[in-house]
PDB file of C-alpha atoms in Angstrom:
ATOM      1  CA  UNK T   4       0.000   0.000   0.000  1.00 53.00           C
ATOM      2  CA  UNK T   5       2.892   2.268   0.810  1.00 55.00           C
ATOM      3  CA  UNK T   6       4.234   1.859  -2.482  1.00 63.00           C
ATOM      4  CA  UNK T   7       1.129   2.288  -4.513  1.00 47.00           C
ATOM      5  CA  UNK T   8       0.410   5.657  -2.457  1.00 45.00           C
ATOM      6  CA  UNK T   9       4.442   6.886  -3.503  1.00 48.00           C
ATOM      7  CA  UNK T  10       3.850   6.217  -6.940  1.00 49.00           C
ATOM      8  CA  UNK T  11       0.661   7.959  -7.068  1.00 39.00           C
ATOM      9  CA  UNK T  12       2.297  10.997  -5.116  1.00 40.00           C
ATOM     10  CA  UNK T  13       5.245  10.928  -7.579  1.00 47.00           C
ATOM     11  CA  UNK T  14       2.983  10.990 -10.577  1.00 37.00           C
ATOM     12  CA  UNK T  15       0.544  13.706  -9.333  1.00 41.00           C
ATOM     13  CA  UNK T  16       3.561  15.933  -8.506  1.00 41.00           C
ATOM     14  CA  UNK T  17       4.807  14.981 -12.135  1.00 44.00           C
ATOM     15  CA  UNK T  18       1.574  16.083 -13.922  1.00 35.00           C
ATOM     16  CA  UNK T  19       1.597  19.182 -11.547  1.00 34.00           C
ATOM     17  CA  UNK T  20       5.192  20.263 -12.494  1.00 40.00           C
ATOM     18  CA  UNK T  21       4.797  19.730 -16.014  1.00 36.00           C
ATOM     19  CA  UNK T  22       1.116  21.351 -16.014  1.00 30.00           C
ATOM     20  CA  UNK T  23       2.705  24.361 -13.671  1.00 41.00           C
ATOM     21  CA  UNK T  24       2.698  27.935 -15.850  1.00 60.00           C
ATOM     22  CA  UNK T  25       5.517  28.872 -17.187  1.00 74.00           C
ATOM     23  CA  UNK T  26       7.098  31.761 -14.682  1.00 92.00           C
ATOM     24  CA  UNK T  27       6.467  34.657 -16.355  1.00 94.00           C
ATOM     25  CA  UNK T  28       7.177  38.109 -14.598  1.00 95.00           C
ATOM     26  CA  UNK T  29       4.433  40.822 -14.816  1.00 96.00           C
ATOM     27  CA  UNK T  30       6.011  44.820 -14.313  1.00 96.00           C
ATOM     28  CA  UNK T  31       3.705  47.952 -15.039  1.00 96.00           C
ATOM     29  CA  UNK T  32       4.928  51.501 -15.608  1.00 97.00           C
ATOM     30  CA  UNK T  33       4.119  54.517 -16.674  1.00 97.00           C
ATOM     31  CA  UNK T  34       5.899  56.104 -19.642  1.00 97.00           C
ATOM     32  CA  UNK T  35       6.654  59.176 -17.373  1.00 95.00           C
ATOM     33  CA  UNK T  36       8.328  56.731 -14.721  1.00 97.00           C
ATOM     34  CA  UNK T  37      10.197  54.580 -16.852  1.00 97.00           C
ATOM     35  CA  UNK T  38      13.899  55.700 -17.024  1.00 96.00           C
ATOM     36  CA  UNK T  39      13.843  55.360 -12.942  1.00 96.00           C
ATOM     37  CA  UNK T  40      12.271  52.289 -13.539  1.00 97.00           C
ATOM     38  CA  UNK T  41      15.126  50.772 -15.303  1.00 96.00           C
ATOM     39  CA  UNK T  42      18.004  52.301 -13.214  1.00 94.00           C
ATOM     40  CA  UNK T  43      16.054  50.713  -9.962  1.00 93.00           C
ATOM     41  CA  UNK T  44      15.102  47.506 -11.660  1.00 92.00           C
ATOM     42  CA  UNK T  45      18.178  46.537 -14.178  1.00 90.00           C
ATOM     43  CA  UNK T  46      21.420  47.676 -12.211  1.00 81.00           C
ATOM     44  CA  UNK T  47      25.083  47.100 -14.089  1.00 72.00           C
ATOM     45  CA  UNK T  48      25.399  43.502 -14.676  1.00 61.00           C
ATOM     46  CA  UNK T  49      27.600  41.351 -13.000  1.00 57.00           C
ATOM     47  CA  UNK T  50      28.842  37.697 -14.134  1.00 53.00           C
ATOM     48  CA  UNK T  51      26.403  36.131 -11.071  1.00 54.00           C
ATOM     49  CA  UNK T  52      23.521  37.860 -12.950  1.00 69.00           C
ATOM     50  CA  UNK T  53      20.987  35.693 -14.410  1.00 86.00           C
ATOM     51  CA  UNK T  54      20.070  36.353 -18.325  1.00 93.00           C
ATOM     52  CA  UNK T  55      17.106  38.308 -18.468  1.00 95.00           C
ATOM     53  CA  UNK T  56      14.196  37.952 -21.364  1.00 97.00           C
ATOM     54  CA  UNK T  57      12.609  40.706 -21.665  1.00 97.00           C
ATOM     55  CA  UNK T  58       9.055  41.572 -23.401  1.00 98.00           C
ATOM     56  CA  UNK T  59       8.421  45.202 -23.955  1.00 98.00           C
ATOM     57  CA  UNK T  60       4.668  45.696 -23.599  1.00 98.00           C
ATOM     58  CA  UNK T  61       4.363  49.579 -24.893  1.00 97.00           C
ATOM     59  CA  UNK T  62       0.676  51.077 -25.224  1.00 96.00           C
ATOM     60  CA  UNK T  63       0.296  53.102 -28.827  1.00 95.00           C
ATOM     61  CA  UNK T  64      -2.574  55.985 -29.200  1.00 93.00           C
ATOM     62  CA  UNK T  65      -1.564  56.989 -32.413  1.00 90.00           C
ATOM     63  CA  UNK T  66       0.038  55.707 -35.765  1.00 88.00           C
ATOM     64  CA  UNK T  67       3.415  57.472 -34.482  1.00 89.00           C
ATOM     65  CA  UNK T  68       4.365  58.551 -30.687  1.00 92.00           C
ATOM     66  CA  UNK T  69       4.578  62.254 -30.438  1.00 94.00           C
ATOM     67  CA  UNK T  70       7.776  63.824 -30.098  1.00 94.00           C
ATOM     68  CA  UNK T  71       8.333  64.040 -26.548  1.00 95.00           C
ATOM     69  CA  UNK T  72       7.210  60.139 -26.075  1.00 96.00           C
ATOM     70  CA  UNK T  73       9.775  59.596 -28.750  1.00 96.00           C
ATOM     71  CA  UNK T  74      12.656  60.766 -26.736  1.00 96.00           C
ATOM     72  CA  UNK T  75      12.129  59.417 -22.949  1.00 97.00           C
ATOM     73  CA  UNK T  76      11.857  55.841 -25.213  1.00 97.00           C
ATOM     74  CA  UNK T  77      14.807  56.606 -26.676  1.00 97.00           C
ATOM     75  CA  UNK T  78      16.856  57.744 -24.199  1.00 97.00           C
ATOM     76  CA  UNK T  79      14.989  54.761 -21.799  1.00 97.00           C
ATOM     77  CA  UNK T  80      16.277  52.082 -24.295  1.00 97.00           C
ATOM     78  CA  UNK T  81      19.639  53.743 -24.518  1.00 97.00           C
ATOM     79  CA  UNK T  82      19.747  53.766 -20.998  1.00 96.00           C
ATOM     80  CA  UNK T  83      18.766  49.873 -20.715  1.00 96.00           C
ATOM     81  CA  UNK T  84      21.260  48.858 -23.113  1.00 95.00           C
ATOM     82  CA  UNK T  85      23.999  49.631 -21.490  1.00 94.00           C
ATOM     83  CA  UNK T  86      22.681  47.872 -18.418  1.00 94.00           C
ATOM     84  CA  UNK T  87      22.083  44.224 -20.198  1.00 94.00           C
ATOM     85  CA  UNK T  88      24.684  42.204 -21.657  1.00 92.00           C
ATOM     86  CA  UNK T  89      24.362  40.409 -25.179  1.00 91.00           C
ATOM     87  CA  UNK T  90      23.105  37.473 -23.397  1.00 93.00           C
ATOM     88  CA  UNK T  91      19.869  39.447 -22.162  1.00 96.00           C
ATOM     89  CA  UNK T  92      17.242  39.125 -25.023  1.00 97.00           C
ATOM     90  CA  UNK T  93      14.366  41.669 -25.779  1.00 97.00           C
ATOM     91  CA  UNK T  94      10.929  42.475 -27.552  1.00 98.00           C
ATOM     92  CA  UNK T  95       8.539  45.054 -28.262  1.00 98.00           C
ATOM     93  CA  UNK T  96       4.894  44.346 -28.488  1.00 98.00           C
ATOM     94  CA  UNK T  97       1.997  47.200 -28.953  1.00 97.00           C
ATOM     95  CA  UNK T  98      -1.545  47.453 -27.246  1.00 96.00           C
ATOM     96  CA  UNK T  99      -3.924  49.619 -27.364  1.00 94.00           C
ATOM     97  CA  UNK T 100      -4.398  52.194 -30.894  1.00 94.00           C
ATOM     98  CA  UNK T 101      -2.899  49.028 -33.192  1.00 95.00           C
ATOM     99  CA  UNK T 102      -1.387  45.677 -31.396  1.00 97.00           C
ATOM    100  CA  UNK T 103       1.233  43.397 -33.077  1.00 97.00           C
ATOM    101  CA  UNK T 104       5.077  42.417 -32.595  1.00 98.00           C
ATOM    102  CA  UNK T 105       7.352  45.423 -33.447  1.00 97.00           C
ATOM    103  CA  UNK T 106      10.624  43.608 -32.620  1.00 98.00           C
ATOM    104  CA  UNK T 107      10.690  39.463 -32.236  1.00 97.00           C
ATOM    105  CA  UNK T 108      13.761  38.757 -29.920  1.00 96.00           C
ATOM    106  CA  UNK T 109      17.270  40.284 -30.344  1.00 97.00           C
ATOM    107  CA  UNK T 110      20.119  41.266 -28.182  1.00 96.00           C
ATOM    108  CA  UNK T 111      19.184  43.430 -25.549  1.00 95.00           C
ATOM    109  CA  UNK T 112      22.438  45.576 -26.603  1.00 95.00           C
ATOM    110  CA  UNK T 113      21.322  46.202 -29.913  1.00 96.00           C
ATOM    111  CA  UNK T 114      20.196  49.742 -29.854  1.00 96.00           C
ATOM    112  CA  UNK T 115      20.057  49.999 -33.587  1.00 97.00           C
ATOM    113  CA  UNK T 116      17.234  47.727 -33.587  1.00 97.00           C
ATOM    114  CA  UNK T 117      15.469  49.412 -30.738  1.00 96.00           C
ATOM    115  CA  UNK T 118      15.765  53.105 -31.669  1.00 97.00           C
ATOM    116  CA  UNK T 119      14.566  52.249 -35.348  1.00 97.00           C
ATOM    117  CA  UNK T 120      11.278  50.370 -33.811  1.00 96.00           C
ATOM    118  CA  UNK T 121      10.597  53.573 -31.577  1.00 96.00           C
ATOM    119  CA  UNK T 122      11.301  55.651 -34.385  1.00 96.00           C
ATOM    120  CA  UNK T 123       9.223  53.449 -36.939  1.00 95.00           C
ATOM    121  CA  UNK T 124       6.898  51.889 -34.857  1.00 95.00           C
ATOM    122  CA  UNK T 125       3.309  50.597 -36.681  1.00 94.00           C
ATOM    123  CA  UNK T 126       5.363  49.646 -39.876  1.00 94.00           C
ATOM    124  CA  UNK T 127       7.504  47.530 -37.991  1.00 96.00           C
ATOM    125  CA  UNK T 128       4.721  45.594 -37.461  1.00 96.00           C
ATOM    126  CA  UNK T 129       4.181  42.880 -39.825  1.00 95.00           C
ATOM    127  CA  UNK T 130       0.694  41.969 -38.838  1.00 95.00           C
ATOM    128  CA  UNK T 131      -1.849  44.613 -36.398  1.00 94.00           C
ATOM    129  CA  UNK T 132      -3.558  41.624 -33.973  1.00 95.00           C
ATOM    130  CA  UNK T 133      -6.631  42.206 -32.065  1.00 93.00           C
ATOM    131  CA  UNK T 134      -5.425  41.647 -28.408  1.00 96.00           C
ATOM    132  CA  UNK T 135      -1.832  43.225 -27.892  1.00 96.00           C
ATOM    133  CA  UNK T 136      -1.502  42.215 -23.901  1.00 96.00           C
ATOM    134  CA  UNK T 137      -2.731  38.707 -25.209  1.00 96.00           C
ATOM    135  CA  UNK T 138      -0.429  38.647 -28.011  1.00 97.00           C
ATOM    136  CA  UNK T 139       2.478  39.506 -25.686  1.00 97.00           C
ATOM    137  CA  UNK T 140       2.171  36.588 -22.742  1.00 96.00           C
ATOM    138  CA  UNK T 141       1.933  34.420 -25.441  1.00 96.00           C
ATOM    139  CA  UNK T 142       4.884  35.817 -27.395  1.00 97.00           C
ATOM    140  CA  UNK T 143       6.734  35.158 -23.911  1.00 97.00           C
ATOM    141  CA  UNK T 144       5.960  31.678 -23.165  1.00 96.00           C
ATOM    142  CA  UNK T 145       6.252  30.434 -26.588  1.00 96.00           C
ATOM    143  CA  UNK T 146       9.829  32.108 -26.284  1.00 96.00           C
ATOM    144  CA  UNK T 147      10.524  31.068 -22.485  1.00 97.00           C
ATOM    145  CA  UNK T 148      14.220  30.215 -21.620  1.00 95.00           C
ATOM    146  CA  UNK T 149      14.508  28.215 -18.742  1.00 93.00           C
ATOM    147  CA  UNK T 150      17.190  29.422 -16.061  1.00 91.00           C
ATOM    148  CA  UNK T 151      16.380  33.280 -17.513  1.00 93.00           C
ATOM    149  CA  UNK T 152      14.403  35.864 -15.811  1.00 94.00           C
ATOM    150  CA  UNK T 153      11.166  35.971 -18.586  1.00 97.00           C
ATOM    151  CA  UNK T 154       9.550  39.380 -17.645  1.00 97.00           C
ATOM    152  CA  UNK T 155       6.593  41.060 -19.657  1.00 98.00           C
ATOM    153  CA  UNK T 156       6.985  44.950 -18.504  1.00 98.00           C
ATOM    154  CA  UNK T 157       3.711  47.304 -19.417  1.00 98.00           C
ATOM    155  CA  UNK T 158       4.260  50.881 -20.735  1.00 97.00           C
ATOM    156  CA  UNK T 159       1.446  52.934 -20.173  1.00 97.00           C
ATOM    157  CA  UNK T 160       1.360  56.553 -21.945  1.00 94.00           C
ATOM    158  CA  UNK T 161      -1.667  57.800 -19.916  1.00 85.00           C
ATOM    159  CA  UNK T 162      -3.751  60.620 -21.221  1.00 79.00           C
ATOM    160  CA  UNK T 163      -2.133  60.485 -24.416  1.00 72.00           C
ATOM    161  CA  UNK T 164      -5.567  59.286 -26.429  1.00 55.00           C
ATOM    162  CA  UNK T 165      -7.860  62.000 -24.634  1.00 50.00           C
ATOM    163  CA  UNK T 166      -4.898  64.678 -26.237  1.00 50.00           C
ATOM    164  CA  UNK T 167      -5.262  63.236 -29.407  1.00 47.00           C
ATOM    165  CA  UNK T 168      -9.149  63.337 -29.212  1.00 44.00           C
ATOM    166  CA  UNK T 169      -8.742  67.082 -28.483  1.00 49.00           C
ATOM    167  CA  UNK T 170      -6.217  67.973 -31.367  1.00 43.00           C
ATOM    168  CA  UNK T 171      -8.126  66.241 -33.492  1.00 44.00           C
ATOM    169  CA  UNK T 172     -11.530  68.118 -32.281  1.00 46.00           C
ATOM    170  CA  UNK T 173      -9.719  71.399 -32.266  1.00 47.00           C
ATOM    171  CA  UNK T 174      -8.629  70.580 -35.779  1.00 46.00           C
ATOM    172  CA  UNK T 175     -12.073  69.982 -36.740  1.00 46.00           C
ATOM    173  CA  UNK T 176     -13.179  73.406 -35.133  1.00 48.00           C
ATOM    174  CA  UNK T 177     -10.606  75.115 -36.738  1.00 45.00           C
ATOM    175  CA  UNK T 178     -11.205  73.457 -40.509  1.00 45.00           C
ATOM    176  CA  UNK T 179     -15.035  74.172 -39.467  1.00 42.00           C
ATOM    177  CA  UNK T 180     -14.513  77.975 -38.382  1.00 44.00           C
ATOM    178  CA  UNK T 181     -11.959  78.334 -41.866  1.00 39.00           C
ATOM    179  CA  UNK T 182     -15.064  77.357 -43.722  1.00 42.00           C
ATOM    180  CA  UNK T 183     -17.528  79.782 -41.942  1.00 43.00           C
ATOM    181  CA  UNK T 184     -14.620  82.902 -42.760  1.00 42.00           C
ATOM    182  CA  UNK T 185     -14.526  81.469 -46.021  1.00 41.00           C
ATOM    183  CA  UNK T 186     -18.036  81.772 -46.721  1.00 42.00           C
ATOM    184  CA  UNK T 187     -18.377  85.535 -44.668  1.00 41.00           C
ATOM    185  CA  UNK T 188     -15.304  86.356 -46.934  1.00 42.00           C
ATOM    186  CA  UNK T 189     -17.174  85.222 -50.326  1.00 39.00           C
ATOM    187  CA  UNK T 190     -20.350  87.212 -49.035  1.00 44.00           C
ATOM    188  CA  UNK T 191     -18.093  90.298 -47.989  1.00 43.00           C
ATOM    189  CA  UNK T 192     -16.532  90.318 -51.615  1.00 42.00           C
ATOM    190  CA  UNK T 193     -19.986  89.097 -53.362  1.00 46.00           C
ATOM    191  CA  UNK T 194     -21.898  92.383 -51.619  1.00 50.00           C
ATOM    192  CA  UNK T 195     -20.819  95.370 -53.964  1.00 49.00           C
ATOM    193  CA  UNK T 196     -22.004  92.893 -57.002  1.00 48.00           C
ATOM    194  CA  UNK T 197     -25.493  92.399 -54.990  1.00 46.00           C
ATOM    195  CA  UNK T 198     -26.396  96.284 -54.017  1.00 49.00           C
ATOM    196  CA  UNK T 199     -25.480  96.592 -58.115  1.00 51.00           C
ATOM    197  CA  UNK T 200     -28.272  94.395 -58.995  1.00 44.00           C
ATOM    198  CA  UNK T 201     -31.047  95.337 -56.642  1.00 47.00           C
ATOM    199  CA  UNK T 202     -29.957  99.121 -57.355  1.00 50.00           C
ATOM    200  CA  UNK T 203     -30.596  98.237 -61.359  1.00 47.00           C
TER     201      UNK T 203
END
């Protein structure tokens, strides 16, 4: 009996390692935050230092960040490369505005690659998804390394959408208020011609 209740103990813990998720780190920051959050949470690697495998979760609101966006993600990713080694792997995945992979794994020290996904974001994409948060845990654990710290960090722009929802209003107000001077104008110059005729 002793042995029959081992062997059944043995095989349930078997089925419940191999059924076990895959360890998959969840971080969340916002966009405003993020440089301090990569000096606190990837300090200057030593040779003790597990490899890391990172997935870049960023949030879009537009086709294209906006200038200012484009330079703390920038300077962020600059700032991150020199604190991973070219064991460390990385990816960028979009939510949000358009979803999709931007950049499948590379190097974490290959800033090339980084700054030209931030610069050229939606057309590195070779297919928009529906789900970008979905599409990125599963981009991780079909990608898992065992013995690696697998991470999926969130990059929130916040506020960014209602901005773009109010320059693109304003634009409409202005294109609408151009068209109501427009037509004011065409009276204004019209009016001479129209006193003419009722006059005759």
């Amino acid at each position: 009996m002793k042995i029959r209740r081992l062997i059944c103990l043995a095989l349930m813990l078997s089925i419940a390692s191999h059924s076990q998720e895959k360890n998959i780190e969840t971080e969340s920051v916002t966009l405003d935050n993020l440089i301090t959050f990569i000096v606190e949470h990837y300090k200057l690697q030593t040779d003790l230092t597990e490899t890391k495998n990172i997935t870049f979760l960023i949030e879009t609101y537009s086709d294209e960040f906006n200038l200012e966006d484009k330079v703390i993600l920038k300077q962020a990713f600059k700032l991150f490369s020199k604190r991973v080694t070219e064991d460390d792997l990385i990816s960028i995945v979009t939510y949000s505005n358009f979803a999709g992979i931007a950049l499948n794994q590379v190097d974490a020290t290959d800033i090339k690659s980084l700054l030209y996904v931030i610069e050229h974001l939606k057309s590195s994409i070779k297919t928009i998804e529906e789900n970008g948060i979905e599409l990125a845990y599963e981009f991780a654990k079909e990608n898992f390394i065992d013995d690696s710290e697998n991470s999926v960090v969130m990059i929130r722009i916040p506020n960014r959408s209602s901005e773009v929802a109010k320059t693109e209003s304003s634009d409409t107000k202005k294109s609408t208020k151009t068209k109501s001077n427009a037509v004011v104008l065409t009276a204004i110059s019209l009016l001479p011609e129209l006193i003419a005729v009722i006059k005759n």
